[in-house]
Amino acid sequence: MTSQNFVQLNISDNEGYAPDQVGSTMTLGALLESLQDAVDEFGEDATVVVANGQRYGAGYGKLRVDRYGEVFSRPAAEDDEF
Protein backbone atom coordinates (compact mmCIF):
# COMPACT_ATOMS: atom_id res chain seq x y z
CA MET A 1 0.00 0.00 0.00
CA THR A 2 1.41 3.41 -1.03
CA SER A 3 1.41 6.14 1.58
CA GLN A 4 0.43 9.60 0.37
CA ASN A 5 2.32 12.55 1.83
CA PHE A 6 -0.05 15.36 2.89
CA VAL A 7 0.76 18.90 3.96
CA GLN A 8 -1.87 21.04 5.68
CA LEU A 9 -2.42 24.69 4.76
CA ASN A 10 -4.21 26.41 7.62
CA ILE A 11 -6.85 28.93 6.58
CA SER A 12 -9.26 31.21 8.34
CA ASP A 13 -12.33 31.58 6.16
CA ASN A 14 -15.49 33.64 6.46
CA GLU A 15 -13.80 36.67 8.01
CA GLY A 16 -15.43 39.43 5.96
CA TYR A 17 -17.88 40.35 3.26
CA ALA A 18 -15.19 42.22 1.29
CA PRO A 19 -11.38 41.86 0.99
CA ASP A 20 -10.76 45.00 3.07
CA GLN A 21 -12.69 43.49 6.00
CA VAL A 22 -10.20 40.65 6.49
CA GLY A 23 -8.02 41.34 9.53
CA SER A 24 -4.47 40.14 9.09
CA THR A 25 -3.27 39.18 5.63
CA MET A 26 -0.26 37.59 3.98
CA THR A 27 1.62 38.98 0.99
CA LEU A 28 2.50 36.87 -2.05
CA GLY A 29 6.17 37.26 -1.10
CA ALA A 30 5.55 35.85 2.38
CA LEU A 31 3.43 33.07 0.88
CA LEU A 32 6.20 32.21 -1.58
CA GLU A 33 8.74 32.02 1.25
CA SER A 34 6.44 29.79 3.31
CA LEU A 35 5.76 27.64 0.26
CA GLN A 36 9.46 27.13 -0.37
CA ASP A 37 9.95 26.16 3.28
CA ALA A 38 7.11 23.63 2.95
CA VAL A 39 8.62 22.17 -0.25
CA ASP A 40 11.97 21.83 1.51
CA GLU A 41 10.34 20.07 4.47
CA PHE A 42 7.61 17.96 2.81
CA GLY A 43 8.82 17.61 -0.79
CA GLU A 44 7.39 19.01 -4.00
CA ASP A 45 5.09 16.01 -4.50
CA ALA A 46 3.25 16.42 -1.18
CA THR A 47 -0.51 16.83 -1.57
CA VAL A 48 -1.84 20.14 -0.21
CA VAL A 49 -5.05 20.08 1.82
CA VAL A 50 -6.58 23.10 3.54
CA ALA A 51 -7.92 23.08 7.08
CA ASN A 52 -10.16 25.73 8.57
CA GLY A 53 -9.93 24.53 12.17
CA GLN A 54 -13.64 23.82 12.52
CA ARG A 55 -14.46 21.20 15.11
CA TYR A 56 -17.81 20.18 13.60
CA GLY A 57 -18.45 18.98 10.07
CA ALA A 58 -15.84 18.56 7.40
CA GLY A 59 -12.70 20.43 8.45
CA TYR A 60 -10.58 19.73 5.39
CA GLY A 61 -10.78 20.88 1.79
CA LYS A 62 -8.66 21.54 -1.26
CA LEU A 63 -7.30 24.48 -3.18
CA ARG A 64 -9.80 25.35 -5.86
CA VAL A 65 -8.62 25.77 -9.44
CA ASP A 66 -10.91 27.78 -11.70
CA ARG A 67 -12.04 26.71 -15.15
CA TYR A 68 -8.96 28.36 -16.67
CA GLY A 69 -6.55 26.40 -14.47
CA GLU A 70 -5.83 29.38 -12.22
CA VAL A 71 -5.47 29.21 -8.44
CA PHE A 72 -5.27 32.99 -7.97
CA SER A 73 -7.62 35.69 -9.25
CA ARG A 74 -8.69 39.21 -8.42
CA PRO A 75 -11.46 39.48 -5.83
CA ALA A 76 -14.88 40.15 -7.32
CA ALA A 77 -16.10 43.73 -7.14
CA GLU A 78 -18.99 44.37 -4.78
CA ASP A 79 -21.38 44.91 -7.68
CA ASP A 80 -20.34 41.72 -9.54
CA GLU A 81 -22.86 38.90 -9.62
CA PHE A 82 -21.83 35.41 -8.56
Coordinates of C-alpha atoms in Angstrom, one line a residue:
M1 CA 0.0 0.0 0.0
T2 CA 1.4 3.4 -1.0
S3 CA 1.4 6.1 1.6
Q4 CA 0.4 9.6 0.4
N5 CA 2.3 12.6 1.8
F6 CA 0.0 15.4 2.9
V7 CA 0.8 18.9 4.0
Q8 CA -1.9 21.0 5.7
L9 CA -2.4 24.7 4.8
N10 CA -4.2 26.4 7.6
I11 CA -6.9 28.9 6.6
S12 CA -9.3 31.2 8.3
D13 CA -12.3 31.6 6.2
N14 CA -15.5 33.6 6.5
E15 CA -13.8 36.7 8.0
G16 CA -15.4 39.4 6.0
Y17 CA -17.9 40.4 3.3
A18 CA -15.2 42.2 1.3
P19 CA -11.4 41.9 1.0
D20 CA -10.8 45.0 3.1
Q21 CA -12.7 43.5 6.0
V22 CA -10.2 40.7 6.5
G23 CA -8.0 41.3 9.5
S24 CA -4.5 40.1 9.1
T25 CA -3.3 39.2 5.6
M26 CA -0.3 37.6 4.0
T27 CA 1.6 39.0 1.0
L28 CA 2.5 36.9 -2.1
G29 CA 6.2 37.3 -1.1
A30 CA 5.6 35.8 2.4
L31 CA 3.4 33.1 0.9
L32 CA 6.2 32.2 -1.6
E33 CA 8.7 32.0 1.2
S34 CA 6.4 29.8 3.3
L35 CA 5.8 27.6 0.3
Q36 CA 9.5 27.1 -0.4
D37 CA 10.0 26.2 3.3
A38 CA 7.1 23.6 2.9
V39 CA 8.6 22.2 -0.3
D40 CA 12.0 21.8 1.5
E41 CA 10.3 20.1 4.5
F42 CA 7.6 18.0 2.8
G43 CA 8.8 17.6 -0.8
E44 CA 7.4 19.0 -4.0
D45 CA 5.1 16.0 -4.5
A46 CA 3.2 16.4 -1.2
T47 CA -0.5 16.8 -1.6
V48 CA -1.8 20.1 -0.2
V49 CA -5.1 20.1 1.8
V50 CA -6.6 23.1 3.5
A51 CA -7.9 23.1 7.1
N52 CA -10.2 25.7 8.6
G53 CA -9.9 24.5 12.2
Q54 CA -13.6 23.8 12.5
R55 CA -14.5 21.2 15.1
Y56 CA -17.8 20.2 13.6
G57 CA -18.5 19.0 10.1
A58 CA -15.8 18.6 7.4
G59 CA -12.7 20.4 8.5
Y60 CA -10.6 19.7 5.4
G61 CA -10.8 20.9 1.8
K62 CA -8.7 21.5 -1.3
L63 CA -7.3 24.5 -3.2
R64 CA -9.8 25.4 -5.9
V65 CA -8.6 25.8 -9.4
D66 CA -10.9 27.8 -11.7
R67 CA -12.0 26.7 -15.2
Y68 CA -9.0 28.4 -16.7
G69 CA -6.6 26.4 -14.5
E70 CA -5.8 29.4 -12.2
V71 CA -5.5 29.2 -8.4
F72 CA -5.3 33.0 -8.0
S73 CA -7.6 35.7 -9.3
R74 CA -8.7 39.2 -8.4
P75 CA -11.5 39.5 -5.8
A76 CA -14.9 40.1 -7.3
A77 CA -16.1 43.7 -7.1
E78 CA -19.0 44.4 -4.8
D79 CA -21.4 44.9 -7.7
D80 CA -20.3 41.7 -9.5
E81 CA -22.9 38.9 -9.6
F82 CA -21.8 35.4 -8.6

